[in-house]
Short mmCIF file of C-alpha atoms in Angstrom, two decimals:
data_model
loop_
_atom_site.label_atom_id
_atom_site.label_comp_id
_atom_site.label_asym_id
_atom_site.label_seq_id
_atom_site.Cartn_x
_atom_site.Cartn_y
_atom_site.Cartn_z
CA MET A 38 54.87 109.62 49.15
CA LYS A 39 55.78 112.99 47.67
CA THR A 40 59.49 114.06 47.61
CA THR A 41 60.64 117.25 49.59
CA LEU A 42 60.95 119.07 46.32
CA GLN A 43 57.45 118.20 45.30
CA ARG A 44 55.92 119.22 48.44
CA ILE A 45 57.75 122.62 48.39
CA SER A 46 56.76 123.07 44.69
CA LEU A 47 53.08 122.19 45.52
CA GLY A 48 53.05 124.62 48.52
CA LEU A 49 54.57 127.48 46.36
CA GLY A 50 52.00 126.65 43.71
CA ILE A 51 49.06 127.06 46.28
CA ILE A 52 50.48 130.25 47.72
CA ILE A 53 51.20 131.91 44.35
CA THR A 54 47.81 130.74 42.97
CA SER A 55 46.09 132.35 46.05
CA GLY A 56 47.99 135.56 45.32
CA PHE A 57 47.11 135.60 41.74
CA LEU A 58 43.29 135.02 42.55
CA VAL A 59 43.39 138.09 44.89
CA ASN A 60 45.20 140.34 42.45
CA ALA A 61 43.39 139.18 39.43
CA MET A 62 40.40 140.99 40.83
CA SER A 63 41.92 144.31 40.19
CA VAL A 64 43.18 143.95 36.71
CA LYS A 65 41.33 144.83 33.52
CA LYS A 66 39.14 142.11 31.89
CA GLU A 67 41.49 141.57 28.98
CA GLU A 68 44.39 140.66 31.36
CA ARG A 69 42.58 138.02 33.21
CA ASN A 70 43.46 135.25 30.68
CA ILE A 71 47.17 136.04 31.57
CA TYR A 72 46.54 135.33 35.10
CA GLN A 73 44.51 132.19 34.27
CA GLN A 74 47.50 130.96 32.43
CA ALA A 75 49.67 131.75 35.24
CA GLN A 76 47.46 129.83 37.66
CA GLU A 77 47.49 126.73 35.45
CA GLU A 78 51.25 126.96 34.91
CA VAL A 79 52.12 127.40 38.62
CA THR A 80 49.69 124.73 39.67
CA HIS A 81 50.60 121.93 37.07
CA ASN A 82 54.18 122.84 36.37
CA PRO A 83 55.65 124.87 39.28
CA LEU A 84 59.26 124.42 38.36
CA SER A 85 58.86 125.65 34.86
CA ALA A 86 60.48 128.90 33.43
CA ASN A 87 57.17 130.43 32.87
CA ALA A 88 56.19 129.61 36.36
CA SER A 89 59.29 131.10 37.69
CA GLU A 90 58.66 134.32 35.66
CA TYR A 91 55.12 134.48 37.06
CA LYS A 92 56.38 133.96 40.66
CA ASP A 93 59.11 136.74 40.28
CA SER A 94 56.51 139.07 39.03
CA PHE A 95 54.29 138.40 41.93
CA PHE A 96 56.91 138.66 44.65
CA ASN A 97 58.22 141.86 43.06
CA ASN A 98 54.84 143.42 43.53
CA TYR A 99 53.97 141.95 46.97
CA LYS A 100 54.81 144.28 49.87
CA VAL A 101 54.44 143.81 53.61
CA TYR A 102 55.01 147.14 55.49
CA ALA A 103 56.64 147.81 58.89
CA ILE A 104 54.32 149.82 61.22
CA ASP A 105 55.30 153.26 62.75
CA LEU A 106 54.28 153.04 66.39
CA PRO A 107 52.71 156.29 67.94
CA ASP A 108 55.14 158.54 69.63
CA LYS A 109 53.15 158.30 72.74
CA ILE A 110 50.66 155.76 74.09
CA ASP A 111 48.88 155.29 77.31
CA PHE A 112 46.57 152.83 79.16
CA ALA A 113 43.93 154.53 81.18
CA GLY A 114 45.98 157.50 81.40
CA GLU A 115 49.16 155.84 82.46
CA GLN A 116 52.10 156.41 79.97
CA VAL A 117 53.84 153.43 78.32
CA PRO A 118 57.68 153.86 78.34
CA LEU A 119 58.26 153.41 74.74
CA ASN A 120 62.00 154.47 75.30
CA ASP A 121 62.49 151.14 76.82
CA PRO A 122 63.69 148.85 74.00
CA ASP A 123 62.08 145.80 75.43
CA VAL A 124 58.76 147.61 75.72
CA TYR A 125 58.95 148.97 72.25
CA GLU A 126 59.55 145.40 70.81
CA ARG A 127 56.77 144.01 72.75
CA LEU A 128 54.43 146.59 71.67
CA ASP A 129 55.65 146.41 68.04
CA ARG A 130 54.87 142.50 67.97
CA GLU A 131 51.19 143.21 68.98
CA PHE A 132 50.73 145.92 66.41
CA LEU A 133 52.07 143.67 63.67
CA VAL A 134 50.02 140.56 64.90
CA ASN A 135 46.76 142.59 65.10
CA ALA A 136 47.11 144.93 62.11
CA TYR A 137 47.90 142.10 59.78
CA TRP A 138 45.29 139.75 61.12
CA GLN A 139 42.81 141.59 58.83
CA SER A 140 39.75 139.40 59.16
CA ASN A 141 39.92 139.19 62.93
CA GLY A 142 40.39 143.03 62.98
CA LEU A 143 37.32 143.71 60.84
CA LEU A 144 35.10 141.49 62.87
CA LEU A 145 36.26 143.21 66.10
CA ILE A 146 35.51 146.52 64.59
CA LYS A 147 32.05 145.27 63.55
CA ARG A 148 31.25 143.87 66.92
CA ALA A 149 32.57 146.73 68.96
CA ASN A 150 29.93 149.00 67.30
CA LYS A 151 27.41 146.58 68.71
CA TYR A 152 28.45 145.90 72.16
CA PHE A 153 30.69 148.81 73.31
CA PRO A 154 27.55 151.00 73.74
CA ILE A 155 26.46 148.49 76.41
CA ILE A 156 29.78 148.24 78.09
CA GLU A 157 30.84 151.81 78.14
CA PRO A 158 28.13 153.17 80.57
CA ILE A 159 28.66 150.39 82.90
CA LEU A 160 32.37 151.19 83.12
CA LYS A 161 31.70 154.83 83.56
CA ARG A 162 29.11 154.30 86.28
CA ASN A 163 31.78 152.25 88.18
CA ASN A 164 34.58 154.68 87.55
CA ILE A 165 36.57 152.30 85.52
CA PRO A 166 38.57 153.94 82.68
CA ASP A 167 36.95 153.45 79.28
CA ASP A 168 40.13 151.61 78.11
CA PHE A 169 39.00 148.51 79.95
CA LYS A 170 36.44 147.89 77.10
CA TYR A 171 39.35 146.67 75.07
CA LEU A 172 40.19 144.18 77.73
CA ALA A 173 36.73 142.43 77.20
CA LEU A 174 37.58 142.66 73.41
CA ILE A 175 40.90 140.72 73.76
CA GLU A 176 39.52 138.30 76.28
CA SER A 177 36.76 137.01 74.13
CA GLY A 178 36.59 138.75 70.85
CA LEU A 179 33.17 140.26 72.08
CA THR A 180 31.73 136.64 71.82
CA ASN A 181 30.39 134.22 74.48
CA ALA A 182 33.52 132.14 74.21
CA VAL A 183 34.42 129.28 76.47
CA SER A 184 38.24 128.73 77.14
CA PRO A 185 39.86 125.38 77.61
CA SER A 186 39.94 125.97 81.38
CA GLY A 187 36.20 126.82 81.38
CA ALA A 188 36.27 130.52 81.46
CA SER A 189 33.26 131.78 79.87
CA GLY A 190 31.48 134.82 78.46
CA PHE A 191 32.76 138.21 77.27
CA TRP A 192 34.66 138.74 80.34
CA GLN A 193 35.98 135.19 80.67
CA PHE A 194 34.98 134.49 84.30
CA MET A 195 35.85 131.18 85.80
CA LYS A 196 32.91 129.70 87.73
CA ALA A 197 34.26 130.23 91.21
CA ALA A 198 35.26 133.81 90.36
CA ALA A 199 31.85 134.59 88.89
CA GLN A 200 29.99 133.32 91.96
CA GLU A 201 32.32 135.32 94.21
CA TYR A 202 31.26 138.47 92.36
CA GLY A 203 27.66 137.84 92.58
CA LEU A 204 26.95 136.00 89.35
CA GLU A 205 24.63 132.93 89.39
CA VAL A 206 25.96 129.96 87.61
CA ASN A 207 24.15 126.66 87.40
CA ASP A 208 22.85 124.30 84.89
CA GLN A 209 19.86 126.49 83.97
CA VAL A 210 21.24 130.09 84.56
CA ASP A 211 24.74 131.17 83.78
CA GLU A 212 25.07 135.00 84.24
CA ARG A 213 28.73 134.94 82.87
CA TYR A 214 26.76 135.12 79.67
CA HIS A 215 24.70 138.13 80.78
CA LEU A 216 26.54 140.97 79.33
CA GLU A 217 25.37 143.65 81.76
CA LYS A 218 25.77 141.62 84.86
CA ALA A 219 29.08 140.24 83.87
CA THR A 220 30.42 143.72 82.99
CA GLN A 221 29.22 144.79 86.49
CA ALA A 222 31.21 141.91 88.08
CA ALA A 223 34.34 142.71 85.85
CA CYS A 224 34.18 146.36 87.30
CA ASP A 225 33.96 145.09 90.96
CA TYR A 226 36.93 142.84 90.27
CA LEU A 227 38.92 145.74 88.56
CA ASN A 228 38.32 148.20 91.37
CA ARG A 229 39.52 145.69 93.87
CA ALA A 230 42.57 144.97 91.76
CA LYS A 231 43.42 148.67 91.34
CA ARG A 232 43.13 149.18 95.18
CA SER A 233 45.44 146.12 95.78
CA THR A 234 48.00 146.66 92.93
CA GLY A 235 48.15 150.38 92.81
CA SER A 236 47.68 151.34 89.20
CA TRP A 237 45.21 150.52 86.25
CA THR A 238 47.89 148.96 84.20
CA MET A 239 48.68 146.35 87.01
CA ALA A 240 44.86 145.87 87.52
CA ALA A 241 44.63 144.94 83.95
CA ALA A 242 47.58 142.49 84.17
CA ALA A 243 45.99 141.20 87.34
CA TYR A 244 42.76 140.33 85.32
CA ASN A 245 44.89 137.84 83.46
CA ALA A 246 47.24 136.49 86.26
CA GLY A 247 45.06 137.17 89.35
CA VAL A 248 45.62 139.77 92.12
CA ALA A 249 47.45 137.39 94.29
CA GLY A 250 49.67 136.35 91.49
CA MET A 251 50.59 139.93 90.63
CA ASN A 252 51.23 140.91 94.17
CA LYS A 253 53.43 137.78 94.54
CA GLN A 254 55.48 138.91 91.57
CA THR A 255 55.82 142.52 92.75
CA SER A 256 56.88 141.44 96.27
CA PHE A 257 59.58 139.10 94.84
CA GLN A 258 60.86 141.36 92.11
CA GLN A 259 60.61 144.53 94.35
CA THR A 260 58.83 146.58 91.77
CA ASP A 261 55.12 147.46 91.11
CA ASN A 262 55.70 148.62 87.57
CA TYR A 263 54.16 146.34 84.95
CA TYR A 264 56.81 147.17 82.41
CA ASP A 265 59.61 146.22 84.72
CA LEU A 266 58.15 142.85 85.83
CA TRP A 267 59.41 139.40 84.47
CA LEU A 268 56.09 137.62 83.83
CA ASN A 269 54.76 134.58 82.14
CA THR A 270 54.36 134.96 78.33
CA GLU A 271 50.64 135.38 78.47
CA THR A 272 50.64 138.16 81.11
CA SER A 273 53.66 139.94 79.59
CA ARG A 274 51.80 140.33 76.27
CA TYR A 275 48.43 141.01 77.86
CA VAL A 276 48.48 144.80 78.26
CA PHE A 277 50.33 145.21 74.96
CA ARG A 278 47.46 143.41 73.10
CA ILE A 279 45.05 145.78 74.73
CA LEU A 280 47.25 148.81 73.67
CA ALA A 281 47.64 147.65 70.14
CA VAL A 282 43.99 146.75 69.59
CA LYS A 283 42.94 150.30 71.28
CA GLU A 284 45.20 152.27 68.88
CA ILE A 285 44.20 150.32 65.75
CA MET A 286 40.46 150.48 66.61
CA LYS A 287 40.64 154.25 67.28
CA ASN A 288 42.55 154.84 64.06
CA PRO A 289 41.30 152.13 61.79
CA ARG A 290 42.12 153.65 58.35
CA LYS A 291 45.63 154.48 59.53
CA TYR A 292 46.21 150.83 59.79
CA GLY A 293 44.47 149.80 56.66
CA PHE A 294 40.89 148.95 57.78
CA ILE A 295 38.38 150.47 55.36
CA PHE A 296 34.62 150.23 56.06
CA GLU A 297 31.42 152.13 56.07
CA THR A 298 28.89 152.53 58.62
CA LYS A 299 26.62 150.11 56.79
CA HIS A 300 29.06 147.45 57.35
CA LEU A 301 29.06 147.56 61.19
CA TYR A 302 26.90 145.41 63.32
CA ASN A 303 24.12 146.94 65.46
CA GLU A 304 22.27 145.91 68.59
CA LEU A 305 18.49 145.74 67.97
CA PRO A 306 16.19 147.50 70.48
CA THR A 307 14.58 145.27 73.09
CA TYR A 308 12.27 145.35 75.96
CA ASN A 309 12.44 143.40 79.29
CA VAL A 310 9.87 140.89 80.50
CA MET A 311 9.94 140.28 84.25
CA VAL A 312 9.80 136.68 85.36
CA ASP A 313 9.54 135.75 88.92
CA GLY A 314 8.27 132.12 88.58
CA ALA A 315 8.98 129.01 86.63
CA ILE A 316 8.93 128.71 82.77
CA GLU A 317 8.24 125.12 81.84
CA ASN A 318 8.96 125.44 78.02
CA LEU A 319 10.99 128.28 76.64
CA THR A 320 9.85 127.72 73.08
CA ASP A 321 6.31 128.33 74.27
CA PHE A 322 7.42 131.31 76.15
CA ALA A 323 9.17 132.73 73.18
CA LYS A 324 6.11 132.16 71.00
CA SER A 325 3.82 133.87 73.51
CA HIS A 326 5.90 137.07 73.09
CA ASN A 327 5.90 136.59 69.07
CA ILE A 328 9.62 135.59 68.83
CA THR A 329 11.43 132.39 67.96
CA TYR A 330 13.29 130.19 70.50
CA LYS A 331 16.44 131.23 68.57
CA ASP A 332 15.62 134.92 69.18
CA LEU A 333 15.20 134.24 72.87
CA LYS A 334 18.63 132.42 73.03
CA ILE A 335 20.44 135.13 71.05
CA TYR A 336 19.24 137.95 73.38
CA ASN A 337 19.42 135.80 76.48
CA PRO A 338 22.35 133.55 76.35
CA TRP A 339 22.30 133.26 80.09
CA LEU A 340 19.41 130.90 79.82
CA ARG A 341 21.26 127.69 79.50
CA ASP A 342 18.27 125.10 79.49
CA ARG A 343 15.16 124.67 77.63
CA LYS A 344 13.18 125.57 80.88
CA LEU A 345 13.49 127.78 83.96
CA ASP A 346 12.60 126.00 87.24
CA ASN A 347 13.21 129.02 89.36
CA LYS A 348 12.32 127.24 92.59
CA SER A 349 13.30 130.29 94.68
CA ASN A 350 11.11 132.60 92.76
CA LYS A 351 13.96 134.93 91.95
CA THR A 352 13.24 137.93 89.63
CA TYR A 353 14.69 137.67 86.30
CA TYR A 354 14.45 140.18 83.37
CA ILE A 355 14.32 138.53 79.93
CA LYS A 356 15.14 140.55 76.91
CA ILE A 357 12.59 140.46 73.93
CA PRO A 358 13.55 142.05 70.80
CA LYS A 359 11.19 144.62 69.21
CA LYS A 360 9.91 143.68 65.87
#
C-alpha cells in the first residue's frame, strides 16, 4: 500500500506530465528533449529538485481566467436580474462550468449545427421562443439519451408524459426518439406551462420540475418570479444552465471555442417512405431501399425492434438518406 506522500507525488506526476504533453505540442522541435526530460523526472522522481523546478515553471505559466458576464442577458425576452447577488453567482457558476468543459462545449456546437435547423422551425410554428432550443440541448446534449429515471430522447420525455402529449411508446415504436414529433410534443407542453405559470422563464423551470410542482412552490412562497423562488438544486440551476449555454454558443470565440465550418456536423438530405402495413424484417426493408440496417436505425431511432408489426395499419413515414 502506497503512503499518502507517495500517492500525492504520483498524482502530481500524472497532472504535470499531462500538462507537459499538452504544452510540448507548441514548442520548437529542439526544445522537446527538455520536456521529455521533465516528463521522466516528474514521473520517476517527483520529489527531486529538478522535478520541483519543472513544476514551478509549469504552474507559473498555467492560467485559469475568470469570466466577465454580459451586462444584460435575457431568456425568451425576459430580463435576468443580474443586480441580485444570488442570481449573479448562480449564473457565474454555470458560465464557468460550461466554458471550461471544453470537449462537451465543442460537441454541443457541432451537434447544434446538425439539429437546430430541424428544431427551430417547429418552435416558430408553435409560437415558442427560439431560446427553447437550448432547453433541448441541456436536457440531452442533442442525443437520444436515456436518464436513470427512464426519460428518453432529445426532449427527455417520461413514458406517461409522452403518451399524454400524443407520442406512441411501445416495444416496437417509441416516438420520444422521433425528433420532429417529440419537438412538437415539447411545444404543446411548453405552451400549456406558459399559460399555467405566467412566464416563459417559469415554463422552462416547469419543464424540469413539472407544472404542478412549480405552481405548488409559487403558491406557498407567494411569488411567481423564478429568480425569487427557493427550489431544489436541479431546478434552481436549470434556467441558468440554459442561459450560459445560449450565451456561449452565440459567442463561441469570445469564450475560447475556435472552429471552422468544416468541423461542424451536418444532417444529410433524406426522403420519406410511407408505410401503412407490417414490415417483417427491417434489414430487408433497408436493403430494398439501398441502405444498411445501420442507416435505417440512425435516421429512424424511433423504430425500436427488428420488425414493425403495425397491426392497426397506422401510417408511418420512414426516413431514407439520399445517397
